[in-house]
Amino acid sequence: MVRTCSEEGASGTHPLVLNEEYMNRLEGKTIIVTGAAKGQGRQEALDLVAQGAIVVATEVDDSSAELLQAAGNGNIHFIKHDVSKEEDWCRVVELAVRLGGVHGLVNNAGIYRPNPRDGQFRYSFDRTTQSWQFAL
């Protein structure tokens, strides 16, 4: 089945043609998605599975793990992961390698720490260059 996307008012079809070849272009590829428990990360994980990928879904909060894995029909493998910790990254990569390798990364997770001045959870702009290099 071939489905085309057309733009309103434009003649012809949009260059993106959604066919079976496109939908399976990630078949056999393992993609790591951080921050995958909800919102944008969850949708990215599900979209990748729809295109044939095996997804290593990571999140610091594992309360949504079972729901996410169920939605992935066996192609989403959840692992608890704090993106600010190197040892957690090692475990994530080890799992991806066991599943076939690392073919891509969607680094969706954010790092939020309380502001030391008032304890509020919001982004603090007084990060050092060294801390940003660590995060990246």
Tab-separated table of N, CA, C and O in Angstrom:
chain	number	residue	atom	x	y	z
A	1	MET	N	0.842	-1.175	0.000
A	1	MET	CA	0.000	0.000	0.000
A	1	MET	C	0.889	1.240	0.000
A	1	MET	O	1.817	1.347	0.776
A	2	VAL	N	0.590	2.173	-0.845
A	2	VAL	CA	1.309	3.434	-0.904
A	2	VAL	C	0.367	4.538	-0.474
A	2	VAL	O	-0.753	4.631	-0.954
A	3	ARG	N	0.807	5.350	0.455
A	3	ARG	CA	0.018	6.484	0.912
A	3	ARG	C	0.854	7.729	0.686
A	3	ARG	O	2.039	7.757	1.001
A	4	THR	N	0.258	8.741	0.115
A	4	THR	CA	0.996	9.973	-0.122
A	4	THR	C	0.436	11.087	0.728
A	4	THR	O	-0.718	11.061	1.136
A	5	CYS	N	1.262	12.051	0.985
A	5	CYS	CA	0.856	13.225	1.742
A	5	CYS	C	0.766	14.384	0.768
A	5	CYS	O	1.728	14.685	0.072
A	6	SER	N	-0.360	15.029	0.693
A	6	SER	CA	-0.470	16.175	-0.200
A	6	SER	C	-0.652	17.440	0.615
A	6	SER	O	-1.249	17.434	1.679
A	7	GLU	N	-0.086	18.500	0.098
A	7	GLU	CA	-0.221	19.790	0.758
A	7	GLU	C	-1.438	20.499	0.189
A	7	GLU	O	-1.691	20.449	-1.007
A	8	GLU	N	-2.181	21.144	1.078
A	8	GLU	CA	-3.371	21.856	0.643
A	8	GLU	C	-2.990	22.955	-0.345
A	8	GLU	O	-2.077	23.733	-0.122
A	9	GLY	N	-3.680	22.978	-1.452
A	9	GLY	CA	-3.444	24.008	-2.457
A	9	GLY	C	-2.304	23.694	-3.403
A	9	GLY	O	-2.096	24.392	-4.381
A	10	ALA	N	-1.534	22.647	-3.143
A	10	ALA	CA	-0.414	22.302	-4.018
A	10	ALA	C	-0.835	21.205	-4.982
A	10	ALA	O	-1.651	20.358	-4.663
A	11	SER	N	-0.303	21.273	-6.182
A	11	SER	CA	-0.610	20.207	-7.137
A	11	SER	C	0.355	19.053	-6.902
A	11	SER	O	1.491	19.244	-6.484
A	12	GLY	N	-0.095	17.848	-7.136
A	12	GLY	CA	0.768	16.683	-6.945
A	12	GLY	C	0.787	16.244	-5.499
A	12	GLY	O	-0.123	16.524	-4.731
A	13	THR	N	1.848	15.558	-5.133
A	13	THR	CA	1.952	15.036	-3.779
A	13	THR	C	3.224	15.528	-3.113
A	13	THR	O	4.174	15.935	-3.766
A	14	HIS	N	3.200	15.488	-1.821
A	14	HIS	CA	4.363	15.837	-1.022
A	14	HIS	C	5.459	14.808	-1.322
A	14	HIS	O	5.164	13.650	-1.586
A	15	PRO	N	6.732	15.176	-1.295
A	15	PRO	CA	7.793	14.227	-1.631
A	15	PRO	C	7.875	13.022	-0.694
A	15	PRO	O	8.460	12.010	-1.045
A	16	LEU	N	7.285	13.114	0.496
A	16	LEU	CA	7.324	11.996	1.417
A	16	LEU	C	6.257	10.979	1.020
A	16	LEU	O	5.067	11.264	1.060
A	17	VAL	N	6.680	9.813	0.617
A	17	VAL	CA	5.761	8.742	0.256
A	17	VAL	C	5.881	7.676	1.330
A	17	VAL	O	6.956	7.130	1.571
A	18	LEU	N	4.784	7.417	2.008
A	18	LEU	CA	4.783	6.439	3.096
A	18	LEU	C	4.399	5.080	2.537
A	18	LEU	O	3.234	4.771	2.382
A	19	ASN	N	5.397	4.283	2.220
A	19	ASN	CA	5.121	2.955	1.702
A	19	ASN	C	5.764	1.907	2.599
A	19	ASN	O	6.400	2.225	3.591
A	20	GLU	N	5.610	0.655	2.235
A	20	GLU	CA	6.112	-0.421	3.070
A	20	GLU	C	7.627	-0.328	3.266
A	20	GLU	O	8.141	-0.571	4.349
A	21	GLU	N	8.362	0.048	2.213
A	21	GLU	CA	9.815	0.168	2.321
A	21	GLU	C	10.193	1.237	3.352
A	21	GLU	O	11.070	1.038	4.181
A	22	TYR	N	9.501	2.367	3.303
A	22	TYR	CA	9.777	3.448	4.252
A	22	TYR	C	9.448	3.016	5.668
A	22	TYR	O	10.219	3.254	6.602
A	23	MET	N	8.306	2.373	5.857
A	23	MET	CA	7.859	2.005	7.195
A	23	MET	C	8.745	0.930	7.819
A	23	MET	O	8.757	0.765	9.019
A	24	ASN	N	9.506	0.196	7.029
A	24	ASN	CA	10.382	-0.845	7.562
A	24	ASN	C	11.861	-0.475	7.452
A	24	ASN	O	12.716	-1.329	7.573
A	25	ARG	N	12.148	0.781	7.241
A	25	ARG	CA	13.533	1.179	7.001
A	25	ARG	C	14.437	0.994	8.214
A	25	ARG	O	15.646	0.959	8.081
A	26	LEU	N	13.876	0.845	9.395
A	26	LEU	CA	14.674	0.643	10.598
A	26	LEU	C	14.651	-0.807	11.069
A	26	LEU	O	15.095	-1.108	12.178
A	27	GLU	N	14.165	-1.699	10.242
A	27	GLU	CA	14.085	-3.122	10.581
A	27	GLU	C	15.455	-3.626	11.022
A	27	GLU	O	16.450	-3.442	10.337
A	28	GLY	N	15.500	-4.233	12.211
A	28	GLY	CA	16.731	-4.802	12.721
A	28	GLY	C	17.696	-3.803	13.350
A	28	GLY	O	18.768	-4.184	13.807
A	29	LYS	N	17.334	-2.532	13.393
A	29	LYS	CA	18.187	-1.509	13.993
A	29	LYS	C	17.779	-1.313	15.452
A	29	LYS	O	16.608	-1.382	15.800
A	30	THR	N	18.754	-1.050	16.306
A	30	THR	CA	18.489	-0.799	17.719
A	30	THR	C	18.748	0.675	18.000
A	30	THR	O	19.842	1.178	17.734
A	31	ILE	N	17.734	1.341	18.520
A	31	ILE	CA	17.797	2.771	18.795
A	31	ILE	C	17.568	2.990	20.291
A	31	ILE	O	16.623	2.454	20.868
A	32	ILE	N	18.414	3.810	20.908
A	32	ILE	CA	18.246	4.193	22.312
A	32	ILE	C	17.429	5.483	22.342
A	32	ILE	O	17.742	6.429	21.613
A	33	VAL	N	16.372	5.513	23.173
A	33	VAL	CA	15.569	6.724	23.355
A	33	VAL	C	15.578	7.060	24.843
A	33	VAL	O	15.043	6.304	25.657
A	34	THR	N	16.190	8.188	25.199
A	34	THR	CA	16.194	8.612	26.600
A	34	THR	C	14.949	9.442	26.881
A	34	THR	O	14.367	10.025	25.971
A	35	GLY	N	14.527	9.453	28.131
A	35	GLY	CA	13.326	10.207	28.496
A	35	GLY	C	12.091	9.666	27.803
A	35	GLY	O	11.226	10.414	27.352
A	36	ALA	N	11.988	8.339	27.728
A	36	ALA	CA	10.968	7.692	26.897
A	36	ALA	C	9.679	7.330	27.622
A	36	ALA	O	8.790	6.745	27.017
A	37	ALA	N	9.525	7.666	28.887
A	37	ALA	CA	8.355	7.211	29.637
A	37	ALA	C	7.063	7.902	29.243
A	37	ALA	O	5.993	7.306	29.287
A	38	LYS	N	7.154	9.160	28.820
A	38	LYS	CA	5.920	9.883	28.504
A	38	LYS	C	6.215	10.984	27.486
A	38	LYS	O	7.358	11.266	27.165
A	39	GLY	N	5.159	11.591	27.022
A	39	GLY	CA	5.279	12.739	26.133
A	39	GLY	C	6.024	12.451	24.845
A	39	GLY	O	5.827	11.417	24.207
A	40	GLN	N	6.899	13.379	24.486
A	40	GLN	CA	7.623	13.293	23.219
A	40	GLN	C	8.485	12.031	23.141
A	40	GLN	O	8.515	11.354	22.105
A	41	GLY	N	9.184	11.692	24.211
A	41	GLY	CA	10.034	10.511	24.195
A	41	GLY	C	9.250	9.233	23.974
A	41	GLY	O	9.672	8.346	23.230
A	42	ARG	N	8.095	9.121	24.619
A	42	ARG	CA	7.234	7.943	24.437
A	42	ARG	C	6.799	7.833	22.989
A	42	ARG	O	6.841	6.763	22.393
A	43	GLN	N	6.355	8.947	22.410
A	43	GLN	CA	5.890	8.918	21.026
A	43	GLN	C	7.025	8.587	20.064
A	43	GLN	O	6.836	7.854	19.097
A	44	GLU	N	8.210	9.119	20.328
A	44	GLU	CA	9.368	8.799	19.487
A	44	GLU	C	9.663	7.306	19.534
A	44	GLU	O	9.926	6.686	18.503
A	45	ALA	N	9.621	6.712	20.728
A	45	ALA	CA	9.870	5.281	20.865
A	45	ALA	C	8.846	4.472	20.071
A	45	ALA	O	9.201	3.545	19.336
A	46	LEU	N	7.576	4.841	20.193
A	46	LEU	CA	6.522	4.119	19.470
A	46	LEU	C	6.642	4.302	17.959
A	46	LEU	O	6.428	3.348	17.191
A	47	ASP	N	7.001	5.502	17.507
A	47	ASP	CA	7.189	5.746	16.072
A	47	ASP	C	8.348	4.918	15.519
A	47	ASP	O	8.270	4.384	14.409
A	48	LEU	N	9.425	4.819	16.277
A	48	LEU	CA	10.565	4.016	15.835
A	48	LEU	C	10.194	2.539	15.724
A	48	LEU	O	10.580	1.864	14.774
A	49	VAL	N	9.428	2.032	16.687
A	49	VAL	CA	8.966	0.644	16.631
A	49	VAL	C	8.084	0.437	15.394
A	49	VAL	O	8.200	-0.563	14.697
A	50	ALA	N	7.227	1.416	15.099
A	50	ALA	CA	6.365	1.311	13.916
A	50	ALA	C	7.173	1.232	12.623
A	50	ALA	O	6.705	0.682	11.625
A	51	GLN	N	8.395	1.753	12.644
A	51	GLN	CA	9.267	1.700	11.477
A	51	GLN	C	10.208	0.493	11.514
A	51	GLN	O	11.130	0.391	10.724
A	52	GLY	N	9.969	-0.420	12.455
A	52	GLY	CA	10.709	-1.669	12.495
A	52	GLY	C	11.855	-1.732	13.481
A	52	GLY	O	12.543	-2.749	13.564
A	53	ALA	N	12.112	-0.672	14.237
A	53	ALA	CA	13.258	-0.642	15.155
A	53	ALA	C	12.989	-1.415	16.435
A	53	ALA	O	11.844	-1.605	16.850
A	54	ILE	N	14.077	-1.823	17.050
A	54	ILE	CA	14.072	-2.308	18.423
A	54	ILE	C	14.510	-1.112	19.258
A	54	ILE	O	15.516	-0.467	18.945
A	55	VAL	N	13.757	-0.783	20.297
A	55	VAL	CA	14.031	0.426	21.072
A	55	VAL	C	14.460	0.071	22.487
A	55	VAL	O	13.815	-0.730	23.162
A	56	VAL	N	15.572	0.684	22.903
A	56	VAL	CA	15.976	0.655	24.305
A	56	VAL	C	15.464	1.968	24.882
A	56	VAL	O	15.979	3.041	24.579
A	57	ALA	N	14.386	1.876	25.647
A	57	ALA	CA	13.727	3.055	26.217
A	57	ALA	C	14.270	3.285	27.618
A	57	ALA	O	14.275	2.373	28.438
A	58	THR	N	14.713	4.509	27.877
A	58	THR	CA	15.275	4.802	29.193
A	58	THR	C	14.520	5.946	29.851
A	58	THR	O	13.964	6.812	29.176
A	59	GLU	N	14.537	5.914	31.173
A	59	GLU	CA	13.873	6.957	31.958
A	59	GLU	C	14.357	6.821	33.393
A	59	GLU	O	14.599	5.718	33.874
A	60	VAL	N	14.470	7.928	34.090
A	60	VAL	CA	14.889	7.906	35.482
A	60	VAL	C	13.769	7.369	36.383
A	60	VAL	O	14.020	6.758	37.412
A	61	ASP	N	12.532	7.541	35.982
A	61	ASP	CA	11.360	7.060	36.724
A	61	ASP	C	10.794	5.851	35.988
A	61	ASP	O	10.324	5.974	34.857
A	62	ASP	N	10.830	4.692	36.611
A	62	ASP	CA	10.386	3.475	35.930
A	62	ASP	C	8.919	3.115	36.167
A	62	ASP	O	8.479	2.026	35.836
A	63	SER	N	8.112	4.053	36.665
A	63	SER	CA	6.710	3.756	36.967
A	63	SER	C	5.876	3.482	35.713
A	63	SER	O	4.838	2.837	35.800
A	64	SER	N	6.305	3.948	34.553
A	64	SER	CA	5.553	3.734	33.309
A	64	SER	C	6.159	2.638	32.441
A	64	SER	O	5.734	2.440	31.308
A	65	ALA	N	7.145	1.928	32.946
A	65	ALA	CA	7.882	0.952	32.149
A	65	ALA	C	6.986	-0.134	31.554
A	65	ALA	O	7.065	-0.421	30.355
A	66	GLU	N	6.130	-0.726	32.367
A	66	GLU	CA	5.297	-1.826	31.876
A	66	GLU	C	4.337	-1.371	30.790
A	66	GLU	O	4.153	-2.063	29.794
A	67	LEU	N	3.716	-0.202	30.968
A	67	LEU	CA	2.799	0.315	29.950
A	67	LEU	C	3.513	0.592	28.632
A	67	LEU	O	3.004	0.267	27.560
A	68	LEU	N	4.694	1.168	28.720
A	68	LEU	CA	5.459	1.471	27.519
A	68	LEU	C	5.874	0.201	26.802
A	68	LEU	O	5.717	0.078	25.587
A	69	GLN	N	6.363	-0.767	27.550
A	69	GLN	CA	6.774	-2.025	26.930
A	69	GLN	C	5.582	-2.735	26.282
A	69	GLN	O	5.711	-3.284	25.189
A	70	ALA	N	4.439	-2.709	26.920
A	70	ALA	CA	3.244	-3.340	26.349
A	70	ALA	C	2.837	-2.661	25.043
A	70	ALA	O	2.452	-3.324	24.082
A	71	ALA	N	2.944	-1.342	25.001
A	71	ALA	CA	2.578	-0.604	23.781
A	71	ALA	C	3.535	-0.904	22.642
A	71	ALA	O	3.175	-0.767	21.471
A	72	GLY	N	4.756	-1.338	22.958
A	72	GLY	CA	5.763	-1.618	21.937
A	72	GLY	C	5.726	-3.026	21.391
A	72	GLY	O	6.581	-3.401	20.586
A	73	ASN	N	4.763	-3.832	21.805
A	73	ASN	CA	4.590	-5.190	21.282
A	73	ASN	C	5.882	-6.009	21.284
A	73	ASN	O	6.210	-6.684	20.309
A	74	GLY	N	6.637	-5.936	22.373
A	74	GLY	CA	7.853	-6.728	22.498
A	74	GLY	C	9.091	-6.104	21.879
A	74	GLY	O	10.170	-6.675	21.958
A	75	ASN	N	8.952	-4.944	21.270
A	75	ASN	CA	10.098	-4.296	20.627
A	75	ASN	C	10.638	-3.107	21.406
A	75	ASN	O	11.517	-2.398	20.919
A	76	ILE	N	10.099	-2.866	22.603
A	76	ILE	CA	10.617	-1.823	23.480
A	76	ILE	C	11.155	-2.500	24.731
A	76	ILE	O	10.451	-3.256	25.395
A	77	HIS	N	12.420	-2.215	25.034
A	77	HIS	CA	13.093	-2.781	26.196
A	77	HIS	C	13.455	-1.627	27.120
A	77	HIS	O	14.287	-0.793	26.774
A	78	PHE	N	12.816	-1.595	28.282
A	78	PHE	CA	12.980	-0.483	29.212
A	78	PHE	C	14.143	-0.739	30.163
A	78	PHE	O	14.343	-1.854	30.629
A	79	ILE	N	14.877	0.332	30.463
A	79	ILE	CA	15.914	0.268	31.488
A	79	ILE	C	15.928	1.595	32.246
A	79	ILE	O	15.833	2.664	31.633
A	80	LYS	N	15.976	1.506	33.561
A	80	LYS	CA	16.041	2.721	34.382
A	80	LYS	C	17.395	3.378	34.146
A	80	LYS	O	18.427	2.709	34.156
A	81	HIS	N	17.386	4.719	33.966
A	81	HIS	CA	18.595	5.398	33.491
A	81	HIS	C	18.564	6.867	33.878
A	81	HIS	O	17.637	7.577	33.547
A	82	ASP	N	19.596	7.293	34.555
A	82	ASP	CA	19.808	8.709	34.845
A	82	ASP	C	20.879	9.177	33.870
A	82	ASP	O	22.035	8.741	33.951
A	83	VAL	N	20.507	10.036	32.926
A	83	VAL	CA	21.438	10.441	31.869
A	83	VAL	C	22.645	11.205	32.379
A	83	VAL	O	23.624	11.379	31.652
A	84	SER	N	22.619	11.656	33.632
A	84	SER	CA	23.766	12.375	34.182
A	84	SER	C	24.798	11.437	34.807
A	84	SER	O	25.828	11.891	35.282
A	85	LYS	N	24.530	10.113	34.781
A	85	LYS	CA	25.430	9.150	35.421
A	85	LYS	C	26.073	8.226	34.386
A	85	LYS	O	25.383	7.476	33.694
A	86	GLU	N	27.384	8.286	34.321
A	86	GLU	CA	28.134	7.494	33.341
A	86	GLU	C	27.876	5.996	33.497
A	86	GLU	O	27.733	5.278	32.501
A	87	GLU	N	27.794	5.518	34.741
A	87	GLU	CA	27.575	4.083	34.952
A	87	GLU	C	26.221	3.637	34.407
A	87	GLU	O	26.084	2.512	33.923
A	88	ASP	N	25.217	4.506	34.433
A	88	ASP	CA	23.921	4.172	33.839
A	88	ASP	C	24.034	4.068	32.319
A	88	ASP	O	23.429	3.200	31.693
A	89	TRP	N	24.803	4.974	31.709
A	89	TRP	CA	25.020	4.918	30.257
A	89	TRP	C	25.662	3.591	29.864
A	89	TRP	O	25.302	2.999	28.839
A	90	CYS	N	26.604	3.113	30.673
A	90	CYS	CA	27.258	1.834	30.373
A	90	CYS	C	26.238	0.695	30.332
A	90	CYS	O	26.263	-0.138	29.422
A	91	ARG	N	25.328	0.670	31.291
A	91	ARG	CA	24.292	-0.375	31.316
A	91	ARG	C	23.365	-0.274	30.109
A	91	ARG	O	22.965	-1.282	29.528
A	92	VAL	N	23.020	0.945	29.709
A	92	VAL	CA	22.136	1.160	28.561
A	92	VAL	C	22.797	0.650	27.287
A	92	VAL	O	22.197	-0.080	26.493
A	93	VAL	N	24.044	1.023	27.080
A	93	VAL	CA	24.761	0.593	25.870
A	93	VAL	C	24.957	-0.920	25.867
A	93	VAL	O	24.793	-1.564	24.827
A	94	GLU	N	25.258	-1.505	27.017
A	94	GLU	CA	25.394	-2.963	27.095
A	94	GLU	C	24.109	-3.663	26.675
A	94	GLU	O	24.147	-4.653	25.933
A	95	LEU	N	22.957	-3.159	27.121
A	95	LEU	CA	21.683	-3.744	26.714
A	95	LEU	C	21.478	-3.602	25.207
A	95	LEU	O	21.098	-4.567	24.540
A	96	ALA	N	21.748	-2.434	24.668
A	96	ALA	CA	21.573	-2.216	23.227
A	96	ALA	C	22.473	-3.150	22.417
A	96	ALA	O	22.033	-3.721	21.407
A	97	VAL	N	23.693	-3.347	22.860
A	97	VAL	CA	24.617	-4.249	22.159
A	97	VAL	C	24.080	-5.677	22.192
A	97	VAL	O	24.117	-6.387	21.177
A	98	ARG	N	23.545	-6.104	23.328
A	98	ARG	CA	22.944	-7.449	23.411
A	98	ARG	C	21.768	-7.599	22.458
A	98	ARG	O	21.494	-8.692	21.968
A	99	LEU	N	21.077	-6.495	22.185
A	99	LEU	CA	19.910	-6.539	21.297
A	99	LEU	C	20.277	-6.349	19.825
A	99	LEU	O	19.410	-6.354	18.978
A	100	GLY	N	21.551	-6.137	19.532
A	100	GLY	CA	21.955	-6.029	18.133
A	100	GLY	C	22.898	-4.893	17.809
A	100	GLY	O	23.359	-4.769	16.684
A	101	GLY	N	23.196	-4.038	18.756
A	101	GLY	CA	24.118	-2.930	18.504
A	101	GLY	C	23.446	-1.602	18.771
A	101	GLY	O	22.274	-1.537	19.113
A	102	VAL	N	24.202	-0.549	18.604
A	102	VAL	CA	23.654	0.801	18.748
A	102	VAL	C	23.660	1.430	17.364
A	102	VAL	O	24.711	1.698	16.807
A	103	HIS	N	22.469	1.635	16.813
A	103	HIS	CA	22.344	2.209	15.473
A	103	HIS	C	21.847	3.645	15.502
A	103	HIS	O	21.840	4.306	14.474
A	104	GLY	N	21.416	4.108	16.668
A	104	GLY	CA	20.944	5.483	16.774
A	104	GLY	C	20.628	5.846	18.211
A	104	GLY	O	20.483	4.977	19.075
A	105	LEU	N	20.541	7.155	18.446
A	105	LEU	CA	20.230	7.682	19.774
A	105	LEU	C	19.299	8.874	19.621
A	105	LEU	O	19.583	9.790	18.845
A	106	VAL	N	18.202	8.845	20.352
A	106	VAL	CA	17.326	10.009	20.493
A	106	VAL	C	17.515	10.470	21.927
A	106	VAL	O	17.005	9.852	22.857
A	107	ASN	N	18.289	11.529	22.105
A	107	ASN	CA	18.624	12.001	23.445
A	107	ASN	C	17.578	13.021	23.887
A	107	ASN	O	17.792	14.221	23.846
A	108	ASN	N	16.443	12.507	24.307
A	108	ASN	CA	15.274	13.313	24.641
A	108	ASN	C	15.243	13.761	26.102
A	108	ASN	O	14.587	14.728	26.437
A	109	ALA	N	15.951	13.057	26.973
A	109	ALA	CA	15.888	13.349	28.416
A	109	ALA	C	16.550	14.671	28.744
A	109	ALA	O	17.505	15.078	28.088
A	110	GLY	N	16.047	15.295	29.774
A	110	GLY	CA	16.653	16.521	30.277
A	110	GLY	C	17.265	16.269	31.631
A	110	GLY	O	16.986	15.267	32.285
A	111	ILE	N	18.125	17.168	32.046
A	111	ILE	CA	18.718	17.086	33.378
A	111	ILE	C	18.223	18.294	34.157
A	111	ILE	O	18.536	19.431	33.811
A	112	TYR	N	17.404	18.029	35.169
A	112	TYR	CA	16.872	19.108	35.999
A	112	TYR	C	17.331	18.899	37.426
A	112	TYR	O	17.209	17.816	37.965
A	113	ARG	N	17.872	19.921	37.998
A	113	ARG	CA	18.281	19.879	39.401
A	113	ARG	C	17.679	21.089	40.086
A	113	ARG	O	17.510	22.136	39.466
A	114	PRO	N	17.399	20.990	41.379
A	114	PRO	CA	16.833	22.150	42.077
A	114	PRO	C	17.809	23.321	42.054
A	114	PRO	O	19.011	23.138	42.162
A	115	ASN	N	17.263	24.482	41.927
A	115	ASN	CA	18.056	25.700	41.992
A	115	ASN	C	18.557	25.829	43.424
A	115	ASN	O	17.767	25.808	44.368
A	116	PRO	N	19.880	25.972	43.618
A	116	PRO	CA	20.408	26.005	44.993
A	116	PRO	C	19.943	27.220	45.802
A	116	PRO	O	19.959	27.193	47.025
A	117	ARG	N	19.501	28.261	45.128
A	117	ARG	CA	19.089	29.470	45.856
A	117	ARG	C	17.726	29.328	46.512
A	117	ARG	O	17.504	29.824	47.601
A	118	ASP	N	16.792	28.678	45.831
A	118	ASP	CA	15.445	28.599	46.410
A	118	ASP	C	14.843	27.194	46.394
A	118	ASP	O	13.711	27.004	46.810
A	119	GLY	N	15.589	26.205	45.910
A	119	GLY	CA	15.110	24.827	45.939
A	119	GLY	C	14.067	24.491	44.896
A	119	GLY	O	13.557	23.385	44.866
A	120	GLN	N	13.714	25.422	44.026
A	120	GLN	CA	12.704	25.176	43.006
A	120	GLN	C	13.284	24.325	41.878
A	120	GLN	O	14.434	24.481	41.500
A	121	PHE	N	12.461	23.435	41.328
A	121	PHE	CA	12.879	22.613	40.196
A	121	PHE	C	12.623	23.386	38.915
A	121	PHE	O	11.519	23.430	38.395
A	122	ARG	N	13.651	24.057	38.455
A	122	ARG	CA	13.583	24.757	37.179
A	122	ARG	C	15.007	24.878	36.670
A	122	ARG	O	15.967	24.704	37.411
A	123	TYR	N	15.113	25.169	35.420
A	123	TYR	CA	16.433	25.264	34.815
A	123	TYR	C	17.222	26.408	35.443
A	123	TYR	O	16.717	27.497	35.635
A	124	SER	N	18.454	26.149	35.759
A	124	SER	CA	19.333	27.170	36.316
A	124	SER	C	20.353	27.555	35.250
A	124	SER	O	21.040	26.704	34.714
A	125	PHE	N	20.432	28.825	34.926
A	125	PHE	CA	21.325	29.276	33.872
A	125	PHE	C	22.767	29.464	34.339
A	125	PHE	O	23.609	29.869	33.566
A	126	ASP	N	23.054	29.163	35.586
A	126	ASP	CA	24.419	29.366	36.052
A	126	ASP	C	25.240	28.069	36.013
A	126	ASP	O	26.067	27.823	36.856
A	127	ARG	N	25.026	27.253	34.988
A	127	ARG	CA	25.809	26.041	34.792
A	127	ARG	C	27.183	26.408	34.235
A	127	ARG	O	27.313	27.338	33.448
A	128	THR	N	28.175	25.641	34.593
A	128	THR	CA	29.509	25.900	34.068
A	128	THR	C	29.691	25.179	32.744
A	128	THR	O	28.963	24.230	32.421
A	129	THR	N	30.675	25.592	31.969
A	129	THR	CA	30.995	24.914	30.720
A	129	THR	C	31.338	23.456	30.988
A	129	THR	O	30.918	22.564	30.253
A	130	GLN	N	32.051	23.206	32.064
A	130	GLN	CA	32.435	21.842	32.406
A	130	GLN	C	31.200	20.964	32.657
A	130	GLN	O	31.135	19.831	32.197
A	131	SER	N	30.190	21.491	33.351
A	131	SER	CA	28.997	20.678	33.612
A	131	SER	C	28.231	20.406	32.327
A	131	SER	O	27.652	19.337	32.156
A	132	TRP	N	28.216	21.348	31.385
A	132	TRP	CA	27.538	21.114	30.099
A	132	TRP	C	28.292	20.101	29.267
A	132	TRP	O	27.694	19.249	28.607
A	133	GLN	N	29.613	20.118	29.289
A	133	GLN	CA	30.387	19.125	28.555
A	133	GLN	C	30.114	17.745	29.112
A	133	GLN	O	29.986	16.775	28.384
A	134	PHE	N	29.981	17.659	30.439
A	134	PHE	CA	29.657	16.381	31.075
A	134	PHE	C	28.293	15.888	30.609
A	134	PHE	O	28.115	14.739	30.256
A	135	ALA	N	27.319	16.787	30.579
A	135	ALA	CA	25.959	16.415	30.185
A	135	ALA	C	25.900	15.964	28.736
A	135	ALA	O	25.181	15.051	28.386
A	136	LEU	N	26.677	16.625	27.883
A	136	LEU	CA	26.671	16.276	26.463
A	136	LEU	C	27.517	15.063	26.226
A	136	LEU	O	27.327	14.293	25.364
